[in-house]
Structure formats: structure tokens, C-alpha cells
Coordinates of N, CA and C and ligand atoms in Angstrom, one line a residue:
X1 N -19.7 -8.0 11.0 CA -19.2 -6.7 11.5 C -18.1 -6.8 12.5
X2 N -17.1 -6.0 12.3 CA -16.0 -5.9 13.3 C -16.1 -4.5 14.0
X3 N -15.2 -4.2 14.9 CA -15.2 -2.9 15.5 C -15.1 -1.8 14.6
X4 N -14.3 -2.0 13.5 CA -14.0 -0.8 12.6 C -14.5 -1.0 11.2
X5 N -15.1 -2.2 10.9 CA -15.6 -2.5 9.5 C -17.0 -3.0 9.7
X6 N -17.9 -2.3 9.0 CA -19.4 -2.6 9.1 C -19.9 -3.6 8.2
X7 N -19.0 -4.2 7.3 CA -19.5 -5.1 6.3 C -19.9 -6.5 7.0
X8 N -20.8 -7.2 6.4 CA -21.1 -8.5 6.8 C -20.0 -9.4 6.2
X9 N -19.7 -10.6 6.8 CA -18.6 -11.4 6.4 C -18.5 -11.6 4.9
X10 N -19.6 -11.9 4.2 CA -19.6 -12.2 2.8 C -19.4 -11.0 1.9
X11 N -19.4 -9.8 2.5 CA -19.3 -8.6 1.7 C -17.9 -8.2 1.4
X12 N -16.9 -8.9 2.0 CA -15.5 -8.6 1.7 C -14.9 -9.6 0.8
X13 N -14.2 -9.2 -0.3 CA -13.6 -10.2 -1.2 C -12.3 -10.7 -0.6
X14 N -11.8 -11.8 -1.2 CA -10.5 -12.4 -0.8 C -9.4 -11.5 -1.2
X15 N -9.6 -10.7 -2.2 CA -8.5 -9.7 -2.7 C -8.9 -8.3 -2.3
X16 N -8.0 -7.7 -1.5 CA -8.3 -6.3 -1.0 C -7.2 -5.4 -1.4
X17 N -7.6 -4.3 -2.1 CA -6.7 -3.2 -2.4 C -6.8 -2.1 -1.3
X18 N -5.7 -1.6 -0.8 CA -5.8 -0.7 0.4 C -5.1 0.6 0.1
X19 N -5.8 1.6 -0.4 CA -5.2 3.0 -0.4 C -5.3 3.6 1.0
X20 N -4.4 4.6 1.3 CA -4.5 5.2 2.6 C -5.8 6.1 2.7
X21 N -6.1 6.7 1.6 CA -7.2 7.7 1.6 C -8.5 7.1 1.2
X22 N -9.5 7.2 2.1 CA -10.8 6.5 1.8 C -11.5 7.1 0.5
X23 N -11.2 8.4 0.2 CA -11.8 8.9 -1.0 C -11.2 8.4 -2.3
X24 N -9.9 7.9 -2.1 CA -9.3 7.2 -3.2 C -9.9 5.8 -3.4
X25 N -10.3 5.2 -2.3 CA -11.0 3.9 -2.4 C -12.3 4.1 -3.2
X26 N -13.0 5.2 -2.9 CA -14.3 5.5 -3.6 C -14.0 5.7 -5.1
X27 N -13.0 6.5 -5.4 CA -12.7 6.9 -6.8 C -12.3 5.6 -7.5
X28 N -11.4 4.8 -6.9 CA -10.9 3.6 -7.6 C -12.1 2.6 -7.8
X29 N -12.9 2.4 -6.8 CA -14.1 1.5 -7.0 C -15.0 2.0 -8.1
X30 N -15.3 3.3 -8.1 CA -16.2 3.8 -9.1 C -15.6 3.8 -10.5
X31 N -14.2 3.9 -10.6 CA -13.6 4.0 -11.9 C -13.2 2.6 -12.5
X32 N -12.9 1.6 -11.6 CA -12.3 0.4 -12.1 C -13.2 -0.9 -11.9
X33 N -14.1 -0.8 -10.9 CA -14.9 -2.0 -10.6 C -16.3 -1.9 -11.2
X34 N -16.9 -3.1 -11.5 CA -18.3 -3.1 -11.9 C -19.1 -3.5 -10.6
X35 N -20.3 -2.9 -10.6 CA -21.3 -3.2 -9.5 C -20.7 -2.9 -8.2
X36 N -19.9 -1.8 -8.1 CA -19.2 -1.5 -6.8 C -20.3 -1.1 -5.8
X37 N -20.2 -1.7 -4.6 CA -21.2 -1.5 -3.5 C -20.4 -1.0 -2.3
X38 N -20.9 0.0 -1.6 CA -20.3 0.5 -0.4 C -20.5 -0.6 0.7
X39 N -19.4 -1.1 1.3 CA -19.5 -2.1 2.3 C -19.0 -1.6 3.7
X40 N -18.4 -0.5 3.7 CA -18.0 0.1 5.0 C -17.9 1.6 5.0
X41 N -18.5 2.2 6.0 CA -18.3 3.6 6.2 C -18.1 4.0 7.6
X42 N -17.8 3.0 8.5 CA -17.5 3.3 9.9 C -16.3 4.3 9.9
X43 N -16.4 5.3 10.7 CA -15.4 6.4 10.8 C -15.1 7.0 9.5
X44 N -15.9 6.9 8.5 CA -15.6 7.5 7.2 C -14.5 6.7 6.4
X45 N -14.1 5.6 6.9 CA -13.0 4.8 6.3 C -13.7 3.9 5.2
X46 N -14.0 4.5 4.1 CA -14.8 3.9 3.1 C -14.2 2.6 2.5
X47 N -15.1 1.6 2.3 CA -14.7 0.4 1.6 C -15.8 0.0 0.6
X48 N -15.4 -0.6 -0.5 CA -16.3 -0.9 -1.6 C -15.9 -2.3 -2.1
X49 N -16.9 -3.1 -2.5 CA -16.7 -4.4 -3.1 C -17.4 -4.4 -4.4
X50 N -16.7 -4.9 -5.5 CA -17.3 -5.0 -6.8 C -16.5 -6.1 -7.5
X51 N -16.6 -6.1 -8.9 CA -15.8 -7.0 -9.7 C -15.0 -6.3 -10.7
X52 N -13.8 -7.0 -11.0 CA -12.9 -6.5 -12.0 C -12.7 -7.7 -12.9
X53 N -13.1 -7.6 -14.2 CA -13.0 -8.7 -15.1 C -13.5 -10.0 -14.5
X54 N -14.6 -9.9 -13.8 CA -15.3 -11.1 -13.2 C -14.7 -11.5 -11.9
X55 N -13.7 -10.9 -11.4 CA -13.1 -11.3 -10.1 C -13.6 -10.3 -9.0
X56 N -14.0 -10.9 -7.9 CA -14.5 -10.0 -6.8 C -13.3 -9.3 -6.1
X57 N -13.4 -8.0 -5.8 CA -12.4 -7.2 -5.2 C -13.0 -6.3 -4.2
X58 N -12.3 -6.1 -3.1 CA -12.7 -5.0 -2.2 C -11.6 -3.9 -2.2
X59 N -12.0 -2.7 -2.2 CA -11.1 -1.6 -2.1 C -11.4 -0.9 -0.8
X60 N -10.5 -1.0 0.2 CA -10.8 -0.5 1.6 C -9.7 0.5 2.0
X61 N -10.1 1.7 2.4 CA -9.1 2.6 2.9 C -8.4 2.1 4.2
X62 N -7.1 2.4 4.3 CA -6.4 2.0 5.5 C -6.1 3.1 6.5
X63 N -6.4 4.4 6.1 CA -5.9 5.5 6.9 C -4.4 5.6 6.8
X64 N -3.9 6.7 7.4 CA -2.5 7.0 7.3 C -1.7 6.4 8.5
X65 N -0.6 5.8 8.2 CA 0.3 5.3 9.3 C 0.0 3.8 9.6
X66 N 1.0 3.2 10.2 CA 0.9 1.7 10.5 C -0.1 1.4 11.6
X67 N -0.3 2.2 12.6 CA -1.3 1.8 13.6 C -2.7 1.7 13.0
X68 N -3.0 2.7 12.1 CA -4.3 2.7 11.4 C -4.4 1.5 10.5
X69 N -3.4 1.3 9.6 CA -3.4 0.2 8.7 C -3.6 -1.1 9.4
X70 N -2.9 -1.3 10.6 CA -2.9 -2.5 11.3 C -4.3 -2.9 11.8
X71 N -5.1 -1.9 12.1 CA -6.5 -2.2 12.6 C -7.2 -2.8 11.4
X72 N -7.2 -2.2 10.3 CA -8.0 -2.6 9.1 C -7.4 -4.0 8.6
X73 N -6.1 -4.1 8.5 CA -5.5 -5.3 7.9 C -5.8 -6.5 8.9
X74 N -5.7 -6.3 10.2 CA -6.0 -7.4 11.1 C -7.4 -7.8 11.0
X75 N -8.4 -6.9 10.9 CA -9.8 -7.3 10.8 C -10.1 -7.9 9.4
X76 N -9.5 -7.4 8.4 CA -9.7 -8.0 7.0 C -9.2 -9.4 7.0
X77 N -8.0 -9.7 7.6 CA -7.4 -11.0 7.6 C -8.1 -11.9 8.5
X78 N -8.3 -11.5 9.8 CA -8.7 -12.5 10.8 C -10.2 -12.6 10.8
X79 N -11.0 -11.6 10.5 CA -12.5 -11.7 10.6 C -13.1 -11.9 9.2
X80 N -12.5 -11.4 8.2 CA -13.1 -11.5 6.8 C -12.4 -12.5 5.9
X81 N -11.2 -13.0 6.3 CA -10.5 -14.0 5.5 C -9.8 -13.5 4.3
X82 N -9.4 -12.2 4.3 CA -8.7 -11.7 3.1 C -7.4 -12.4 2.9
X83 N -7.2 -12.8 1.7 CA -6.0 -13.6 1.3 C -4.9 -12.8 0.6
X84 N -5.3 -11.8 -0.1 CA -4.3 -11.0 -0.9 C -4.6 -9.6 -0.6
X85 N -3.6 -8.9 0.0 CA -3.7 -7.5 0.4 C -2.7 -6.6 -0.3
X86 N -3.1 -5.7 -1.1 CA -2.2 -4.9 -1.9 C -2.4 -3.4 -1.5
X87 N -1.3 -2.8 -0.9 CA -1.4 -1.4 -0.6 C -1.1 -0.6 -1.9
X88 N -2.0 0.4 -2.2 CA -1.7 1.3 -3.3 C -1.6 2.7 -2.7
X89 N -0.5 3.3 -2.9 CA -0.4 4.6 -2.2 C 0.8 5.4 -2.8
X90 N 1.0 6.6 -2.1 CA 2.1 7.5 -2.6 C 3.3 7.3 -1.7
X91 N 4.4 7.9 -2.2 CA 5.6 7.8 -1.4 C 6.5 9.0 -1.8
X92 N 7.5 9.2 -0.9 CA 8.5 10.3 -1.2 C 9.8 9.7 -1.6
X93 N 10.3 10.1 -2.8 CA 11.6 9.5 -3.4 C 12.8 9.9 -2.5
X94 N 13.7 8.9 -2.4 CA 14.9 9.2 -1.6 C 16.2 9.1 -2.4
X95 N 16.1 8.7 -3.7 CA 17.3 8.5 -4.5 C 17.2 9.4 -5.8
X96 N 18.4 9.8 -6.2 CA 18.4 10.7 -7.4 C 17.8 10.1 -8.6
X97 N 18.0 8.7 -8.8 CA 17.5 8.1 -10.0 C 16.0 7.8 -9.9
X98 N 15.3 8.1 -8.8 CA 13.9 7.9 -8.7 C 13.2 9.3 -8.9
X99 N 12.2 9.4 -9.8 CA 11.6 10.6 -10.1 C 10.1 10.7 -9.8
X100 N 9.6 11.9 -9.7 CA 8.2 12.1 -9.5 C 7.4 11.3 -10.6
X101 N 6.3 10.7 -10.2 CA 5.4 9.9 -11.1 C 5.9 8.4 -11.2
X102 N 7.2 8.1 -10.9 CA 7.7 6.8 -11.0 C 6.9 5.8 -10.1
X103 N 6.8 4.6 -10.6 CA 6.1 3.5 -9.8 C 7.2 2.7 -9.1
X104 N 6.9 2.4 -7.8 CA 7.9 1.6 -7.0 C 7.1 0.3 -6.6
X105 N 7.7 -0.8 -6.7 CA 7.2 -2.1 -6.1 C 8.1 -2.4 -4.9
X106 N 7.6 -2.4 -3.7 CA 8.3 -2.5 -2.5 C 8.7 -3.9 -2.2
X107 N 9.9 -4.3 -2.5 CA 10.4 -5.7 -2.2 C 10.5 -5.9 -0.7
X108 N 11.0 -4.9 0.0 CA 11.1 -5.0 1.4 C 10.7 -3.6 2.0
X109 N 10.4 -3.6 3.3 CA 10.1 -2.4 4.0 C 10.8 -2.3 5.3
X110 N 11.8 -1.4 5.3 CA 12.6 -1.2 6.5 C 11.8 -0.2 7.4
X111 N 12.0 -0.3 8.8 CA 11.3 0.6 9.7 C 12.2 0.8 10.9
X112 N 11.9 1.9 11.6 CA 12.4 2.1 13.0 C 11.6 1.3 14.0
X113 N 10.3 1.4 13.7 CA 9.4 0.6 14.6 C 8.1 0.3 13.9
X114 N 7.4 -0.7 14.3 CA 6.1 -1.0 13.7 C 5.1 -1.3 14.9
X115 N 3.8 -1.4 14.7 CA 3.0 -1.9 15.8 C 3.3 -3.3 16.2
X116 N 4.1 -4.0 15.5 CA 4.5 -5.4 15.8 C 5.8 -5.4 16.7
X117 N 6.3 -4.3 17.0 CA 7.6 -4.2 17.8 C 7.5 -5.0 19.1
X118 N 6.4 -4.9 19.8 CA 6.2 -5.6 21.0 C 6.1 -7.1 20.8
X119 N 5.5 -7.5 19.7 CA 5.3 -8.9 19.4 C 6.7 -9.6 19.1
X120 N 7.6 -8.9 18.4 CA 8.8 -9.5 18.0 C 9.9 -9.5 19.1
X121 N 9.8 -8.5 20.0 CA 10.8 -8.4 21.1 C 12.2 -8.2 20.5
X122 N 13.1 -9.1 20.7 CA 14.5 -8.9 20.3 C 14.7 -9.3 18.8
X123 N 13.6 -9.8 18.1 CA 13.8 -10.2 16.7 C 13.7 -9.0 15.8
X124 N 14.6 -8.9 14.9 CA 14.6 -7.8 13.9 C 14.1 -8.4 12.6
X125 N 12.7 -8.6 12.5 CA 12.1 -9.3 11.4 C 12.2 -8.4 10.1
X126 N 12.4 -9.1 8.9 CA 12.5 -8.4 7.6 C 11.2 -8.5 6.9
X127 N 10.4 -7.4 6.9 CA 9.1 -7.4 6.2 C 9.4 -7.5 4.6
X128 N 8.8 -8.5 4.0 CA 9.1 -8.8 2.6 C 7.8 -9.0 1.8
X129 N 7.8 -8.5 0.6 CA 6.6 -8.7 -0.3 C 6.5 -10.1 -0.7
X130 N 5.3 -10.5 -1.1 CA 5.0 -11.8 -1.7 C 5.7 -11.8 -3.1
X131 N 6.5 -12.8 -3.4 CA 7.3 -12.8 -4.6 C 6.4 -13.0 -5.9
X132 N 5.4 -13.8 -5.8 CA 4.5 -14.0 -7.0 C 3.8 -12.7 -7.3
X133 N 3.3 -12.0 -6.3 CA 2.6 -10.7 -6.6 C 3.6 -9.7 -7.1
X134 N 4.8 -9.7 -6.6 CA 5.8 -8.8 -7.0 C 6.2 -9.0 -8.5
X135 N 6.4 -10.2 -8.9 CA 6.7 -10.6 -10.3 C 5.6 -10.2 -11.2
X136 N 4.3 -10.5 -10.8 CA 3.2 -10.2 -11.6 C 2.9 -8.7 -11.8
X137 N 3.2 -8.0 -10.7 CA 3.0 -6.5 -10.8 C 4.1 -5.9 -11.7
X138 N 5.3 -6.5 -11.6 CA 6.4 -6.0 -12.5 C 6.0 -6.2 -14.0
X139 N 5.5 -7.4 -14.3 CA 5.1 -7.7 -15.6 C 3.9 -6.8 -16.1
X140 N 3.0 -6.6 -15.2 CA 1.8 -5.8 -15.5 C 2.2 -4.3 -15.8
X141 N 3.2 -3.8 -15.0 CA 3.6 -2.5 -15.2 C 4.3 -2.4 -16.6
X142 N 5.2 -3.3 -16.8 CA 5.9 -3.3 -18.1 C 5.0 -3.4 -19.3
X143 N 3.9 -4.1 -19.2 CA 2.9 -4.2 -20.2 C 2.2 -2.9 -20.5
X144 N 2.2 -2.0 -19.5 CA 1.6 -0.7 -19.6 C 2.7 0.3 -20.1
X145 N 3.9 -0.1 -20.3 CA 5.0 0.8 -20.7 C 5.6 1.5 -19.6
X146 N 5.4 0.9 -18.4 CA 6.0 1.5 -17.2 C 7.1 0.5 -16.7
X147 N 8.3 1.1 -16.4 CA 9.3 0.2 -15.8 C 9.4 0.6 -14.3
X148 N 8.9 -0.2 -13.5 CA 8.9 0.2 -12.0 C 10.3 0.0 -11.4
X149 N 10.5 0.8 -10.4 CA 11.7 0.5 -9.5 C 11.3 -0.6 -8.6
X150 N 12.1 -1.5 -8.4 CA 11.8 -2.6 -7.4 C 13.0 -2.7 -6.4
X151 N 12.6 -2.6 -5.2 CA 13.6 -2.6 -4.1 C 13.1 -2.3 -2.8
X152 N 14.0 -1.9 -1.9 CA 13.6 -1.6 -0.5 C 13.0 -0.2 -0.4
X153 N 12.0 -0.1 0.5 CA 11.4 1.2 0.9 C 11.5 1.4 2.4
X154 N 11.2 2.5 2.9 CA 11.3 2.8 4.3 C 9.8 3.2 4.8
X155 N 9.3 2.5 5.8 CA 8.0 2.8 6.3 C 8.2 3.6 7.6
X156 N 8.0 4.9 7.5 CA 8.3 5.8 8.6 C 7.0 5.9 9.5
X157 N 7.3 6.4 10.7 CA 6.2 6.7 11.7 C 5.8 8.2 11.6
X158 N 6.6 9.0 11.1 CA 6.3 10.5 11.0 C 6.5 11.0 9.6
X159 N 5.5 11.8 9.2 CA 5.6 12.5 7.9 C 6.6 13.7 8.0
X160 N 6.4 14.4 9.1 CA 7.3 15.6 9.3 C 8.4 15.2 10.2
X161 N 9.4 14.6 9.6 CA 10.6 14.1 10.3 C 11.5 15.2 10.8
X162 N 12.0 15.1 12.0 CA 13.0 16.0 12.5 C 14.4 15.3 12.5
X163 N 14.5 14.2 11.8 CA 15.8 13.5 11.8 C 16.3 13.3 10.4
X164 N 16.9 14.3 9.8 CA 17.5 14.2 8.5 C 18.6 13.1 8.4
X165 N 19.2 12.9 9.5 CA 20.3 11.8 9.5 C 19.7 10.4 9.2
X166 N 18.4 10.2 9.5 CA 17.8 8.9 9.2 C 17.6 8.8 7.7
X167 N 17.2 9.9 7.1 CA 17.1 9.9 5.6 C 18.4 9.5 5.0
X168 N 19.5 10.1 5.5 CA 20.8 9.8 5.0 C 21.2 8.3 5.1
X169 N 20.8 7.7 6.3 CA 21.1 6.3 6.5 C 20.3 5.5 5.4
X170 N 19.1 5.8 5.2 CA 18.2 5.1 4.3 C 18.8 5.3 2.9
X171 N 19.2 6.5 2.5 CA 19.7 6.7 1.2 C 21.0 6.0 0.9
X172 N 21.8 5.9 1.9 CA 23.1 5.2 1.7 C 22.9 3.7 1.6
X173 N 21.8 3.2 2.0 CA 21.5 1.8 1.9 C 20.6 1.5 0.8
X174 N 20.4 2.4 -0.1 CA 19.7 2.1 -1.4 C 18.2 2.1 -1.2
X175 N 17.7 2.6 -0.1 CA 16.2 2.7 0.0 C 15.6 3.7 -1.0
X176 N 14.6 3.2 -1.7 CA 14.1 4.0 -2.9 C 13.2 5.1 -2.4
X177 N 12.4 4.9 -1.4 CA 11.4 5.9 -1.1 C 10.9 5.7 0.3
X178 N 10.2 6.7 0.8 CA 9.6 6.6 2.2 C 8.0 6.7 2.1
X179 N 7.4 5.9 2.9 CA 5.9 6.0 3.0 C 5.6 5.6 4.5
X180 N 4.4 5.2 4.8 CA 4.1 5.0 6.2 C 3.3 3.8 6.6
X181 N 3.2 2.8 5.7 CA 2.2 1.7 6.0 C 2.8 0.3 5.6
X182 N 3.6 0.2 4.6 CA 3.9 -1.1 4.0 C 4.5 -2.2 5.0
X183 N 5.4 -1.7 5.9 CA 6.1 -2.7 6.8 C 5.1 -3.5 7.6
X184 N 4.2 -2.8 8.2 CA 3.2 -3.6 9.1 C 2.3 -4.5 8.2
X185 N 2.0 -4.0 7.0 CA 1.1 -4.9 6.1 C 1.9 -6.2 5.8
X186 N 3.2 -6.1 5.5 CA 4.0 -7.2 5.2 C 4.1 -8.2 6.4
X187 N 4.3 -7.6 7.5 CA 4.4 -8.4 8.8 C 3.1 -9.1 9.0
X188 N 2.0 -8.5 8.9 CA 0.7 -9.1 9.2 C 0.4 -10.2 8.2
X189 N 0.8 -10.0 7.0 CA 0.6 -11.0 5.9 C 1.4 -12.2 6.2
X190 N 2.7 -12.0 6.6 CA 3.6 -13.1 7.0 C 3.0 -13.9 8.2
X191 N 2.6 -13.1 9.2 CA 2.1 -13.8 10.4 C 0.9 -14.7 10.1
X192 N 0.1 -14.3 9.2 CA -1.2 -15.0 9.0 C -1.1 -15.8 7.6
X193 N 0.0 -15.9 7.0 CA 0.1 -16.7 5.8 C -0.7 -16.2 4.6
X194 N -0.7 -14.9 4.5 CA -1.4 -14.2 3.4 C -0.4 -13.6 2.4
X195 N -0.9 -13.1 1.3 CA 0.0 -12.4 0.3 C -0.1 -10.9 0.4
X196 N 1.0 -10.2 0.4 CA 0.9 -8.8 0.4 C 2.0 -8.1 -0.5
X197 N 1.6 -7.0 -1.0 CA 2.5 -6.1 -1.8 C 2.1 -4.7 -1.6
X198 N 3.1 -3.8 -1.8 CA 2.8 -2.4 -1.9 C 3.3 -1.9 -3.2
X199 N 2.3 -1.3 -4.0 CA 2.6 -0.6 -5.2 C 2.4 0.9 -5.0
X200 N 3.5 1.6 -5.2 CA 3.6 3.0 -4.8 C 3.9 3.9 -6.0
X201 N 3.3 5.1 -6.0 CA 3.7 6.2 -6.9 C 4.4 7.3 -6.2
X202 N 5.5 7.8 -6.8 CA 6.2 8.9 -6.2 C 5.5 10.2 -6.3
X203 N 5.1 10.7 -5.2 CA 4.3 12.0 -5.2 C 5.2 13.2 -4.8
X204 N 6.3 12.9 -4.2 CA 7.2 14.0 -3.8 C 8.6 13.5 -3.7
X205 N 9.6 14.4 -3.8 CA 11.0 14.0 -3.8 C 11.7 14.7 -2.6
X206 N 12.3 13.8 -1.8 CA 12.9 14.4 -0.6 C 14.2 15.2 -0.9
X207 N 14.9 14.8 -2.0 CA 16.1 15.5 -2.3 C 15.9 16.8 -3.2
X208 N 15.0 16.7 -4.2 CA 14.7 17.8 -5.1 C 13.6 18.7 -4.6
X209 N 12.8 18.2 -3.6 CA 11.6 18.9 -3.1 C 10.5 19.2 -4.2
X210 N 10.6 18.4 -5.3 CA 9.5 18.5 -6.2 C 8.3 17.8 -5.7
X211 N 7.1 18.1 -6.2 CA 5.9 17.4 -5.7 C 5.0 17.3 -6.9
X212 N 4.2 16.2 -7.0 CA 3.3 15.9 -8.1 C 2.1 16.9 -8.0
X213 N 1.8 17.6 -9.0 CA 0.7 18.5 -9.0 C -0.6 17.8 -8.7
X214 N -1.5 18.4 -8.0 CA -2.8 17.7 -7.6 C -3.5 17.2 -8.9
X215 N -3.4 18.0 -10.0 CA -4.1 17.7 -11.2 C -3.6 16.4 -11.8
X216 N -2.4 15.9 -11.5 CA -1.9 14.7 -12.1 C -2.0 13.5 -11.2
X217 N -2.4 13.7 -10.0 CA -2.4 12.6 -9.0 C -3.4 11.5 -9.4
X218 N -4.5 11.9 -10.0 CA -5.5 10.8 -10.4 C -5.0 9.9 -11.4
X219 N -4.3 10.4 -12.5 CA -3.8 9.5 -13.5 C -2.8 8.5 -13.0
X220 N -1.8 9.0 -12.2 CA -0.8 8.1 -11.7 C -1.4 7.1 -10.7
X221 N -2.4 7.6 -10.0 CA -3.1 6.7 -9.1 C -3.8 5.5 -9.8
X222 N -4.4 5.9 -11.0 CA -5.1 4.9 -11.8 C -4.1 3.8 -12.3
X223 N -2.9 4.2 -12.7 CA -2.0 3.2 -13.2 C -1.7 2.2 -12.1
X224 N -1.5 2.7 -10.9 CA -1.3 1.8 -9.7 C -2.4 0.8 -9.5
X225 N -3.6 1.3 -9.6 CA -4.8 0.4 -9.3 C -4.8 -0.7 -10.3
X226 N -4.5 -0.3 -11.6 CA -4.5 -1.4 -12.7 C -3.4 -2.4 -12.5
X227 N -2.2 -1.9 -12.1 CA -1.1 -2.8 -11.8 C -1.4 -3.7 -10.7
X228 N -2.0 -3.2 -9.7 CA -2.4 -4.1 -8.5 C -3.5 -5.1 -8.9
X229 N -4.4 -4.7 -9.7 CA -5.5 -5.6 -10.1 C -4.9 -6.7 -11.0
X230 N -4.1 -6.3 -11.9 CA -3.4 -7.3 -12.8 C -2.6 -8.3 -12.0
X231 N -1.8 -7.8 -11.0 CA -1.0 -8.6 -10.2 C -1.8 -9.6 -9.4
X232 N -2.9 -9.2 -8.9 CA -3.7 -10.1 -8.1 C -4.4 -11.2 -8.9
X233 N -4.7 -11.0 -10.1 CA -5.5 -11.9 -10.8 C -4.8 -12.6 -12.0
X234 N -3.5 -12.2 -12.3 CA -2.9 -12.8 -13.5 C -2.1 -14.1 -13.1
Ligands
HPA1 N1 7.1 10.8 3.8 C1 6.3 9.9 4.3 N2 5.3 9.4 3.7 C2 5.0 9.9 2.5 C3 5.8 10.8 1.9 C4 6.9 11.3 2.6 O1 7.6 12.2 2.1 N3 5.3 11.1 0.6 C5 4.2 10.3 0.5 N4 4.1 9.5 1.6

């Protein structure tokens, strides 16, 4: 047990999928895992461990934003020995050629700040996905008939931004989409020698203001879970 995760050490698998929403963790575990067992419910941040094609997997909610993800990722890595951590979540598209429902594999995650800002001091570290996971996720998506966008994303600290000029900077530098967790996940994985990737589905578009209808969210979320599982174990 840690401060925020109630599981005993053996109850967490070496491969962990991390949706922001704990109810998505529950849905994904019930839908894709065999023998899924609830291993955490501290603060309602649900976590489940089960098997997928014989491989042990934990699906643990991260909460929203980098400070929340940092708590869970730190404990999963340092106390439970997680080796592979894959964020599965939604994002807002920032480019015209990226559409609602598209899948994005985040090669890098730019940020204004992360919980690691104080750690790095003057260093401007470049948070980067694990290349092996990235390649395997790309292949897994293609095998499902999905061509994912692969490139840089922006991990923001605010959902309700009052700085449209920042969106402009990101767009001009080819950033595909905005979300709120990946940069710190990549940093923690790098610091501790673990593998990390963010597989994202576009739920809204910052330029067209379209949004994925609630009725369609489950299907697109399911594709992401399968891509993440294939990437982890292929
Ligand atoms: N901004 C930040 N995070 C997000 C968004 C967004 O527009 N959409 C989904 N996650």
C-alpha cells in the first residue's frame, strides 16, 4: 500500500494503462481484461488488474492534470515496479488536418511547466515517448485500419485557457493536439528508466469547435485500449 494506492505490491502488473477517468479504467478492465480484480479505490481513483491474452495488466486511473498523474505514476514506478506505462486519453486537436475521432501517438510532449520544473531548474528537458512502444502502437493501429497521427502534442496545465496566443505558438510549430498529462508521464519514465507512451483520441477540435458526441466516446476509447495493449505485448 502507498499513500494513494491501496493495492498490495503483487497486485499491480508491470504493464499499466492509465486513463484519466477512473470510470474509464473500470469500463476498460471489464471490457478487455479477463479476471479483472479491483486493486485500488482510494479516493475513488479506481485501478484493476487482470489478464489480456495471458499477460497481466493493470488499468489505473490517473486523474486529470500532471500533478495528479505524477502522484500515481511515481507510486506505480517506485513502489510497485511498473515498467511500461501507457496513457490512454482524450485530446483537443490543434491542426486542420487532425479530425475528431482521429488517433494520435504522442512522440513528444511540449509544456509550459510540469511538476518536474523544480527538479530540472535551468534544463529544458524534451519529454519523449519510448520508440519501441511508439512503433508497435503505430503498427497495431494500422492493423485495425487506423492511420494514427504521430508527432508532438502539448501538455497544458489548464483546460480553460485564457491564452489563445499560446495555441497559436503550438499550432505554428506543428503540435497536433492538447491534453494535460503526457509530458510528466514521459519525464518520470525517463527518470526511472521505464517505457512510456500516450495514445490519444481526438475528442474536440480547438479550431472548428466540434466535439465527439458522448454516444461515440466508448467506441473510440476502445480502439485506444486495444492499440495500447497490442503495443505493450507485441
Ligand atoms: N484541452 C486540454 N485537454 C484536453 C482537451 C482540450 O481541449 N480536450 C481533451 N483534453
